[in-house]
Short mmCIF file of C-alpha atoms in Angstrom, two decimals:
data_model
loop_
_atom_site.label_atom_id
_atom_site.label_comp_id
_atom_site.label_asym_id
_atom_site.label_seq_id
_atom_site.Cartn_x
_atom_site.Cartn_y
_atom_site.Cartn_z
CA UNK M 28 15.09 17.54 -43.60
CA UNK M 29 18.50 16.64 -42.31
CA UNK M 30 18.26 15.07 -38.54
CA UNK M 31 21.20 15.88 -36.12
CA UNK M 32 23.05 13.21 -34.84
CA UNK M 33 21.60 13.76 -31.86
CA UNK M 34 18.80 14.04 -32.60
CA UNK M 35 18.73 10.47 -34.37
CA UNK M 36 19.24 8.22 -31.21
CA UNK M 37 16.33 10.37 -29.47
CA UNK M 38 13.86 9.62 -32.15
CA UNK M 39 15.21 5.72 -32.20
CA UNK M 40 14.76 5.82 -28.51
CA UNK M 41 11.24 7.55 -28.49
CA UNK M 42 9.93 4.93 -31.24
CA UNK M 43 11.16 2.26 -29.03
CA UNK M 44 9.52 3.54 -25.83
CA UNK M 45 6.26 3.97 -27.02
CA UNK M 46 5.95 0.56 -29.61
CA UNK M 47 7.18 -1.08 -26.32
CA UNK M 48 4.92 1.04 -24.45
CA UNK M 49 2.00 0.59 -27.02
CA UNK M 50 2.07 -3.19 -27.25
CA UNK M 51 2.64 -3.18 -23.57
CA UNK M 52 -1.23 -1.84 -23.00
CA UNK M 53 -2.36 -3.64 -25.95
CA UNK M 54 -1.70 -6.42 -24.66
CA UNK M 55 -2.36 -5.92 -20.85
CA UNK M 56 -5.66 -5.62 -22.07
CA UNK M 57 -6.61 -7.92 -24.47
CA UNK M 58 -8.16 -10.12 -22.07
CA UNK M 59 -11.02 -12.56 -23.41
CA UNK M 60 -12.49 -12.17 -20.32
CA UNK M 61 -13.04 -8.96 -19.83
CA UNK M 62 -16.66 -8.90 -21.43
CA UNK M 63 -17.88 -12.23 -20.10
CA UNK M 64 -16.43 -12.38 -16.59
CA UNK M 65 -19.75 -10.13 -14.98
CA UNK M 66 -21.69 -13.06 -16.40
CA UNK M 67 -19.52 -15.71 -15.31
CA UNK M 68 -20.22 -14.62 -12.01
CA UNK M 69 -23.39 -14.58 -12.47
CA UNK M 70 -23.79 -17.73 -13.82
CA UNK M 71 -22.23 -19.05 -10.89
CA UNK M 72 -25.03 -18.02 -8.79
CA UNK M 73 -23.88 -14.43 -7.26
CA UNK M 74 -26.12 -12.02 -6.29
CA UNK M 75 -25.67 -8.23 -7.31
CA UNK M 76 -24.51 -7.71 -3.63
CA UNK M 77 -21.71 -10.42 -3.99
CA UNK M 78 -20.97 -9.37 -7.11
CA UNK M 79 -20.32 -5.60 -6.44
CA UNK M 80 -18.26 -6.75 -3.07
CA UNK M 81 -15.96 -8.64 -5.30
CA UNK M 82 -15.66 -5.28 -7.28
CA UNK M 83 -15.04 -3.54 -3.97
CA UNK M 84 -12.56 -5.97 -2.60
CA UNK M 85 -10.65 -5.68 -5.61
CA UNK M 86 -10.64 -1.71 -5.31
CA UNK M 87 -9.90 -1.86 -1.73
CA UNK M 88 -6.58 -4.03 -2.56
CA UNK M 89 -5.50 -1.46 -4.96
CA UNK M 90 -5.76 0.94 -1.74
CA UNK M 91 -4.03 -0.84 0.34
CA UNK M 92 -1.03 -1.15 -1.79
CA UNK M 93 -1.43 1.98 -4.23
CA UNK M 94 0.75 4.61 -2.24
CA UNK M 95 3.36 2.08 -1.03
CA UNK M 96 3.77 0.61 -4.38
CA UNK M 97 4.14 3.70 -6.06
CA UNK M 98 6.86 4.94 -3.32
CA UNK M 99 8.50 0.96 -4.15
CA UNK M 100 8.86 2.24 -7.84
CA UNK M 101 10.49 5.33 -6.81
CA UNK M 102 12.83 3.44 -4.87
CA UNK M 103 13.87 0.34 -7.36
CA UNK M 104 13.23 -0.82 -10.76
CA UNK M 105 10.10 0.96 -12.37
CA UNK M 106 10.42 -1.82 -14.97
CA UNK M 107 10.49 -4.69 -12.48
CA UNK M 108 7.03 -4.00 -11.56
CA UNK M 109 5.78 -4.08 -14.61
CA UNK M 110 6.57 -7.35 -15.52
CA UNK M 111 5.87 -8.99 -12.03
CA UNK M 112 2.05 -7.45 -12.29
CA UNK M 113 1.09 -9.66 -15.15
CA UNK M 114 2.01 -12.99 -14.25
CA UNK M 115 0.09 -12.25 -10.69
CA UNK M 116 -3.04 -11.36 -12.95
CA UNK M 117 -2.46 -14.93 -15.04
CA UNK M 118 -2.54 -16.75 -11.65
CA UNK M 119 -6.24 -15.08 -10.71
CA UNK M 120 -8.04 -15.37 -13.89
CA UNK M 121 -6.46 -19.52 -13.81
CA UNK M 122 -8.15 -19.75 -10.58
CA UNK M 123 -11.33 -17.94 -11.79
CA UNK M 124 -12.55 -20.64 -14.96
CA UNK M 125 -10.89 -23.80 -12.97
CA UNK M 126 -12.82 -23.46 -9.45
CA UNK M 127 -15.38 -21.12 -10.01
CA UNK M 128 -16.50 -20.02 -6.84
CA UNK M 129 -17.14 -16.53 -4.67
CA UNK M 130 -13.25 -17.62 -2.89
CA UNK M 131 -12.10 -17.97 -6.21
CA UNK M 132 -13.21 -15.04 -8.02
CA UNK M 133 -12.31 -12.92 -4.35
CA UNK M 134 -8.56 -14.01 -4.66
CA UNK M 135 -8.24 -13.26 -7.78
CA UNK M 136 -9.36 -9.78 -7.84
CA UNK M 137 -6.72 -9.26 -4.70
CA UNK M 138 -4.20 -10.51 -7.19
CA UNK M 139 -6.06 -8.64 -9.94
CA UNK M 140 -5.78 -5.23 -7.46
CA UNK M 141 -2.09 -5.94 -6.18
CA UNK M 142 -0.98 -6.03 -10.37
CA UNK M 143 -2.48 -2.55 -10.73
CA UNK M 144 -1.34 -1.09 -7.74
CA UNK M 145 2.39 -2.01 -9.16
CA UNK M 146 1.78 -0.97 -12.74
CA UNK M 147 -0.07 2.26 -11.39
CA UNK M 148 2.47 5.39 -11.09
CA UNK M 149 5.34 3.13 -12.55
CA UNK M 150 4.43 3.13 -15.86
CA UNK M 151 3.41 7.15 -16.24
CA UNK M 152 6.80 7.39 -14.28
CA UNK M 153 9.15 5.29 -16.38
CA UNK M 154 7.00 6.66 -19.86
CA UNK M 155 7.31 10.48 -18.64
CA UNK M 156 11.15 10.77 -17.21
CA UNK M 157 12.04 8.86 -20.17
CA UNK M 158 10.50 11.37 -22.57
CA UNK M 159 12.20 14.16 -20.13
CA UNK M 160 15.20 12.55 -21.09
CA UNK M 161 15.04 12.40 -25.04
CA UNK M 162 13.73 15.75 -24.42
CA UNK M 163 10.08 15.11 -25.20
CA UNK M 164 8.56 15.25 -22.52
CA UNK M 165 6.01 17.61 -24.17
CA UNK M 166 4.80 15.16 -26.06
CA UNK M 167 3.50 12.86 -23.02
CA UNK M 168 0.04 13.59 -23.59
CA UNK M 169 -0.28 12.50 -27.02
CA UNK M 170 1.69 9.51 -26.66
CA UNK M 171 -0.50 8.82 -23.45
CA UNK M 172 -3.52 9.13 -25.43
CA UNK M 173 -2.07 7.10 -28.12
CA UNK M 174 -0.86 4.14 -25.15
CA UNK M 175 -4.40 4.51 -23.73
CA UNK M 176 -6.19 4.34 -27.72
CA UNK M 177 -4.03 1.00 -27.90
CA UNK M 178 -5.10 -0.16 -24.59
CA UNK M 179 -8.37 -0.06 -25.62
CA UNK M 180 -8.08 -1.32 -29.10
CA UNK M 181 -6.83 -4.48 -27.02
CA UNK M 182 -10.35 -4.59 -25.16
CA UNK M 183 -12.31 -4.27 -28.95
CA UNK M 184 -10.19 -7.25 -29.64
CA UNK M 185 -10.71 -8.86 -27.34
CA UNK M 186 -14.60 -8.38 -27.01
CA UNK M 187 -14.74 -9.20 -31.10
CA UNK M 188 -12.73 -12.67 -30.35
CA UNK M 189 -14.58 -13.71 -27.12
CA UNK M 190 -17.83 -13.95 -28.48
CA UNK M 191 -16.79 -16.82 -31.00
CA UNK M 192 -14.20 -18.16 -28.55
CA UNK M 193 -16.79 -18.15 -25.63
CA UNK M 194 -19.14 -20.08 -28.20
CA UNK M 195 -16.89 -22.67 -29.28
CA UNK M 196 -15.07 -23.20 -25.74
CA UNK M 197 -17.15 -21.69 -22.85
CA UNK M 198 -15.22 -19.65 -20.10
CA UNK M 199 -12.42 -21.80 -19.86
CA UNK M 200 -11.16 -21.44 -23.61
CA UNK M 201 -11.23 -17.39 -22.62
CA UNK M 202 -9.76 -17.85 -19.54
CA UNK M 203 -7.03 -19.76 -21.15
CA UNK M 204 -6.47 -17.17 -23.67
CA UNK M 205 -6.32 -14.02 -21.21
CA UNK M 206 -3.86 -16.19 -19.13
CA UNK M 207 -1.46 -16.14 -22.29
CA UNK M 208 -2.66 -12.32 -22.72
CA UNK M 209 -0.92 -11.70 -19.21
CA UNK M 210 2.32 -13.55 -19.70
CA UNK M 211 2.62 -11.91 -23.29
CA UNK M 212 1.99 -8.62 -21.15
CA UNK M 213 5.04 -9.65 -18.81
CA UNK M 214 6.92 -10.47 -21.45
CA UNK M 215 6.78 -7.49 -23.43
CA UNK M 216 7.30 -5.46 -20.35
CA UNK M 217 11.25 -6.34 -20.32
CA UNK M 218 11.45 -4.66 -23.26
CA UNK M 219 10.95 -1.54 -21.53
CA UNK M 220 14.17 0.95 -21.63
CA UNK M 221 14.80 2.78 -17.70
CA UNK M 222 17.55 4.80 -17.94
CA UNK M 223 16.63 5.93 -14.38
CA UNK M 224 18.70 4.57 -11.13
CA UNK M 225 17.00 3.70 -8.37
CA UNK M 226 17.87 5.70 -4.92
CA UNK M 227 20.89 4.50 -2.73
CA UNK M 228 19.76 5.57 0.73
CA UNK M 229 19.45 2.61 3.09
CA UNK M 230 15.88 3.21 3.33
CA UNK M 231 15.05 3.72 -0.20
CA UNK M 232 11.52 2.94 -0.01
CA UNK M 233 10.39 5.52 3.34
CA UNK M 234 12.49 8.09 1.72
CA UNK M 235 10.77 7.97 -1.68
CA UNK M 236 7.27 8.15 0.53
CA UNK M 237 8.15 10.86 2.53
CA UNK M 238 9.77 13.48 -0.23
CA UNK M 239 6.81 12.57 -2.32
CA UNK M 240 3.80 13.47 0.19
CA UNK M 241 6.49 16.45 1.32
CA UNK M 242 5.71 17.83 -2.32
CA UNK M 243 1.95 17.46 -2.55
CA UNK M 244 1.55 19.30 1.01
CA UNK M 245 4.01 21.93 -0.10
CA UNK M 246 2.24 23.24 -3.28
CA UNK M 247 -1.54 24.04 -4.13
CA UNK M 248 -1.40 23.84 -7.87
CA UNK M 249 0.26 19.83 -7.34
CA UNK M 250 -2.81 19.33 -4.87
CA UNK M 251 -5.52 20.29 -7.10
CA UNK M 252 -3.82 18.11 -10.27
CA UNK M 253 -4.04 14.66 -8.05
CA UNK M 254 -7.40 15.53 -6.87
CA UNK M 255 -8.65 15.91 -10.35
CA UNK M 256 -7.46 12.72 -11.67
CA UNK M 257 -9.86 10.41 -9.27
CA UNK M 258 -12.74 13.36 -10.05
CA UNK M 259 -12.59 12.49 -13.80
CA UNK M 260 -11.45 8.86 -13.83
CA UNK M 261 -13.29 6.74 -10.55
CA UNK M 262 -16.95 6.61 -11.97
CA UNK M 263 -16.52 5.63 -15.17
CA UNK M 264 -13.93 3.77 -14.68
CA UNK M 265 -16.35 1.86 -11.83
CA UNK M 266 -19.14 1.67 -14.60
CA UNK M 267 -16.98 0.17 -16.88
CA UNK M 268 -17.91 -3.09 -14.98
CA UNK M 269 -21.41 -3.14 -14.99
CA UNK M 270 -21.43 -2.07 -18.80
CA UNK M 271 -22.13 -6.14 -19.70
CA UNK M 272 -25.37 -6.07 -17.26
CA UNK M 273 -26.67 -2.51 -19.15
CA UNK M 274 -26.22 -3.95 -22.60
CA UNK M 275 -28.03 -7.23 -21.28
CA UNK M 276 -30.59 -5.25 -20.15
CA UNK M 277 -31.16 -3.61 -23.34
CA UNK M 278 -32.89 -7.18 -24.41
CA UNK M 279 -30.27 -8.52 -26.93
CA UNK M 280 -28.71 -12.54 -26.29
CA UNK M 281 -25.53 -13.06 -24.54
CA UNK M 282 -23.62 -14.06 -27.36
CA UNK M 283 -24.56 -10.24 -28.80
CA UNK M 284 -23.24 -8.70 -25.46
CA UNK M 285 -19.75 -8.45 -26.26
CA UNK M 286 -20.76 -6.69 -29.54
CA UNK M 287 -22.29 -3.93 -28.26
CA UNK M 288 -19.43 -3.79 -25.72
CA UNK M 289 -17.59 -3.22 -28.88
CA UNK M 290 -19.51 -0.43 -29.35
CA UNK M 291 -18.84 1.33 -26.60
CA UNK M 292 -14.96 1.18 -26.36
CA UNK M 293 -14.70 2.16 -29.80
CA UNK M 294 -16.07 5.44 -28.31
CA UNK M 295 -13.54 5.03 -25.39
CA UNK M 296 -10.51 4.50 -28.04
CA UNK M 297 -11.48 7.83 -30.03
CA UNK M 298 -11.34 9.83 -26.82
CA UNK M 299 -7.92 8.69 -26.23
CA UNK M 300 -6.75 9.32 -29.79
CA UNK M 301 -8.13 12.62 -29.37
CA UNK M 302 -5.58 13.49 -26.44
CA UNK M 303 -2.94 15.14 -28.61
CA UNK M 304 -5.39 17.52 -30.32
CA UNK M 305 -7.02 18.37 -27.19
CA UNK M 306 -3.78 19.04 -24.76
CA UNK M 307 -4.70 22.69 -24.61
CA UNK M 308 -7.91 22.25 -23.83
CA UNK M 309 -8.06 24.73 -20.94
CA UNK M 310 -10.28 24.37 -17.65
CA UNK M 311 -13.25 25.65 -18.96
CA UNK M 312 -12.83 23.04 -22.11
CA UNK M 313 -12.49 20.61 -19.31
CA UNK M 314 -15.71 21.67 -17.86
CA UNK M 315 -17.64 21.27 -20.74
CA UNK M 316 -16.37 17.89 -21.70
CA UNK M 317 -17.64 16.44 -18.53
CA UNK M 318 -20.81 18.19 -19.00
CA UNK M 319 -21.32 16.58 -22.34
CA UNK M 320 -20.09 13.12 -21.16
CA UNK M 321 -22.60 13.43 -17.88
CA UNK M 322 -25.57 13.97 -20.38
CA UNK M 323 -25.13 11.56 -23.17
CA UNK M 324 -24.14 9.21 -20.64
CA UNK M 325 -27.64 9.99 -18.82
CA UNK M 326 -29.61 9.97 -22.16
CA UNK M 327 -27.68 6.86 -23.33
CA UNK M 328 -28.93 4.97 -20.63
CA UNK M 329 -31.88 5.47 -19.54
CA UNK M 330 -33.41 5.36 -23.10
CA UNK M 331 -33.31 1.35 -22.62
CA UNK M 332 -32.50 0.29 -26.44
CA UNK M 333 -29.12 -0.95 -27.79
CA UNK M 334 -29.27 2.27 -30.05
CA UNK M 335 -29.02 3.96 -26.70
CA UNK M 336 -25.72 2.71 -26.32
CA UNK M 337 -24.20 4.76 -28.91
CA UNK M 338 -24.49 7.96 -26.63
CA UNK M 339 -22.92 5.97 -23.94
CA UNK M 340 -19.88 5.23 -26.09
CA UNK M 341 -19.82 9.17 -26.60
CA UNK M 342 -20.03 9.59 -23.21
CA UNK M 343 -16.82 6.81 -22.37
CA UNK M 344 -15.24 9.11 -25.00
CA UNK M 345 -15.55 11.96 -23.45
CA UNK M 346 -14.40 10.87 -19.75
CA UNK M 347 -11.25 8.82 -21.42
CA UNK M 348 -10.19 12.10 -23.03
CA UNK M 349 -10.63 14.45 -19.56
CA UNK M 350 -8.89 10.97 -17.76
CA UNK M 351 -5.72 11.21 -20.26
CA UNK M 352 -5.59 15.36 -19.71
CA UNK M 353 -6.03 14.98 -16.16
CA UNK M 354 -3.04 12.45 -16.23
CA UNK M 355 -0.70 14.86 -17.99
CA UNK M 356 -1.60 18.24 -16.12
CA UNK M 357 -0.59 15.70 -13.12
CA UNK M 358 3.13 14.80 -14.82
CA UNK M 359 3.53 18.33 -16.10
CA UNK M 360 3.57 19.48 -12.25
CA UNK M 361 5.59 17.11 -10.74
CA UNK M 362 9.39 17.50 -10.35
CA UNK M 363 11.44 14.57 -11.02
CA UNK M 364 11.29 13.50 -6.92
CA UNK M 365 8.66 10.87 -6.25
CA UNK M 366 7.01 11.01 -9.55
CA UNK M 367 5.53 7.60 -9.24
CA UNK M 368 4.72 7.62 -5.49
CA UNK M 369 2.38 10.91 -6.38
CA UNK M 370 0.95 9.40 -9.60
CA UNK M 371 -0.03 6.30 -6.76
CA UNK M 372 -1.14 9.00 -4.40
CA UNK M 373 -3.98 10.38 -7.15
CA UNK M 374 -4.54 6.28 -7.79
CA UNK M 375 -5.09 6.25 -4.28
CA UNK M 376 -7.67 8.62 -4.73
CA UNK M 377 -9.22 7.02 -7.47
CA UNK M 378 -9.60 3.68 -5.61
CA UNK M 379 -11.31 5.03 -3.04
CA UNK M 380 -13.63 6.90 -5.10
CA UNK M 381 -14.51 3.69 -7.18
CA UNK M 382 -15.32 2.01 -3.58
CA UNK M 383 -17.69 4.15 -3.25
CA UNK M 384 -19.35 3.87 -6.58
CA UNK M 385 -19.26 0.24 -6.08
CA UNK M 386 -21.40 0.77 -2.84
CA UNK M 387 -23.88 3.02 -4.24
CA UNK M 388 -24.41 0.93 -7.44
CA UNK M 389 -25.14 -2.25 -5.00
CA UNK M 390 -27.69 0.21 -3.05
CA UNK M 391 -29.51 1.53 -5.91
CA UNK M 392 -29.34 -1.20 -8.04
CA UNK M 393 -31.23 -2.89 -5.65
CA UNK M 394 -34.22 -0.77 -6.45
CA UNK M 395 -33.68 0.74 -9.99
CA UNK M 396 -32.66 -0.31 -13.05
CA UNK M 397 -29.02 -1.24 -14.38
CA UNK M 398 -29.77 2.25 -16.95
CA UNK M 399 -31.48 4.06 -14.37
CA UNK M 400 -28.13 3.63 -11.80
CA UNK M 401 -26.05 5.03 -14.92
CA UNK M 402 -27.75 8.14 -15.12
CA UNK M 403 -27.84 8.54 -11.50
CA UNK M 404 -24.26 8.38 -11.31
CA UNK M 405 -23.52 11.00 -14.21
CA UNK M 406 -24.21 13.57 -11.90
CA UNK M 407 -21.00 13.58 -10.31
CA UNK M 408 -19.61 14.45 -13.37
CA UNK M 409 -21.67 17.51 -13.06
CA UNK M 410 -20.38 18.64 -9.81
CA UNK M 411 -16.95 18.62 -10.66
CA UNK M 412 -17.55 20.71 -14.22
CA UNK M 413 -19.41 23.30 -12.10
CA UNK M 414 -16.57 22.97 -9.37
CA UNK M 415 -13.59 23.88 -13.07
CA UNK M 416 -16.09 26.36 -14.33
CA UNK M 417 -16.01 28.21 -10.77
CA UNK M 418 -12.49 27.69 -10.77
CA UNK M 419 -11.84 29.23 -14.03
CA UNK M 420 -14.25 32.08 -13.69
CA UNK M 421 -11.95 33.10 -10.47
CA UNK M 422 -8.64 32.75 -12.26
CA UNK M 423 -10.03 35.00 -15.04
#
């Protein structure tokens, strides 16, 4: 098949947007860390309580600065932010393995919480108008899946290198590698192309805010796509945290933990490369994939064993794929005005759900089991299937 010339430069500017975009999350992610940090703290000597309020501080930062961030990108450089999250991330996890300490590990997960609240909204912003402009834009969902697959493939690398890293150097050789992670994530993110100019009003950053909460209040259909995105994304994405204590828990070494961590994101990673496939998946589909996740989440769990963990991984699956379909019903309804202050708006959301989980998992954790809090918290997946499935049922 013959391509058009113009049709040449789009498909040279869509391979460059998503390897940038796909080495971008790699990247941001592989972060040695990431499976040893729960035990760092808890080698340090805090308690499940200080533990979880370093979890919440960190989601509390991100709402602080979600919404105005999101109305920042809208106003300059989408790109800008992008780059400037990382290196604020390689500053926190320095300060985490070279003074270990509860002030410490707290500032870093405010600079930890400010990076996300700039890359949150930018990036599905820059990724989707830039699509819209090599007319693509149909395609977001895939490539999102794709990005998010790659993500995740960073965390399985990362969890397969910091068990013999972590061995041979303790948590200051894998704090020393996700510091270069981050500044390999900053640099890779001037690579992005923005063909997009930022507003000229005098007040660029108030009038991006206003027009974009103007939109939300204005239409129904918009409301309903950011509420779903913190409905499917905030528990799991909560859990994800206390994954290292449930596979300890199971009975297998420390040195075995990232392993079975493994495990589990490979599940994660499928669910993402699944996005294409499943973009018309309808509500009802939607329904029945959090159903499924909720119960093999549940099961996984509470069965105690590291076999367990496999339905857990099907579970993490399950909620990436309904996270990457609630992201693109999100970007499909959006006009081009404030694209990535509503994108922050459903992060908002999502923040302040995870706050919540964080609280209830320091609650019941202080009375159950790390398997037996898993379970417990499947059954807001539950709720919102039955909430699509009544939805659906009054559409038809």
């Amino acid at each position: 098949m013959t391509l058009s010339p113009a049709r040449v430069p789009a498909a040279i500017g869509e391979r460059r947007l998503t390897a940038t975009l796909y080495g971008y999350l790699f990247l941001d992610d592989f972060v040695l860390l990431y499976p040893v940090y729960a035990l760092l703290f808890a080698d340090t000597g805090l308690s499940l309580w200080q533990i979880s309020s370093l979890f919440a501080l960190w989601s509390v930062t991100g709402v602080l600065l979600e919404v105005p961030s999101g109305a920042w990108a809208d106003a300059v450089s989408r790109r800008l932010l992008l780059w400037l999250g990382p290196l604020l991330t390689a500053v926190g996890f320095a300060l985490w393995v070279l003074v270990p300490s509860y002030g410490a590990f707290a500032l870093g997960f405010v600079l930890w919480g400010a990076r996300g609240a700039l890359g949150s909204g930018a990036l599905e912003a820059l990724v989707y108008d830039e699509l819209d402009r090599l007319g693509a834009a149909g395609r977001y969902a895939r490539v999102m899946g794709r990005a998010r697959a790659a993500g995740l493939a960073g965390v399985m690398a990362a969890m397969a290198v910091a068990g013999p890293v972590f061995a041979w150097g303790g948590y200051l050789a894998v704090g020393a590698a996700s510091v270069l992670a981050c500044l390999l994530t900053a640099a890779t993110a001037t690579r992005f192309p923005e063909h997009r100019r930022p507003a000229e009003e005098g007040d660029r950053w108030a009038v991006a805010l206003r027009s974009g909460l103007a939109a939300a209040r204005g239409d129904r259909t918009l409301r309903a796509a950011v509420l779903l995105v913190p409905a499917v994304g905030a528990v799991w994405g909560a859990l994800d945290e206390y994954t290292p204590l449930l596979v300890r828990e199971t009975g297998v070494s420390d040195a075995f933990v990232p392993y079975l961590l493994l495990l589990i994101w490979t599940g994660a990673t499928a669910g993402g490369l699944l996005a294409g496939p499943a973009e018309r998946l309808g509500t009802r589909g939607l329904a029945a994939l959090l159903t499924g996740g909720a119960l093999a989440l549940a099961a996984g769990a509470l069965s105690g064993r590291p076999a367990g963990l496999v339905l857990v991984a099907v579970a993490f699956g399950g909620f990436q794929l309904a996270t990457v379909l609630a992201d693109a019903r999100l970007q499909h309804r959006i006009e081009d005005t404030g694209r990535a202050t509503l994108t922050s708006v459903a992060g908002l959301g999502t923040e302040l759900a995870t706050v919540a989980v964080y609280g209830a998992y320091a609650v019941l954790g202080g009375v159950a089991s790390h398997g037996t809090v898993f379970a417990v918290l499947a059954v807001p997946y539950l709720v919102t299937a039955l909430l699509l499935a009544g939805r659906a049922r009054t559409r038809r």
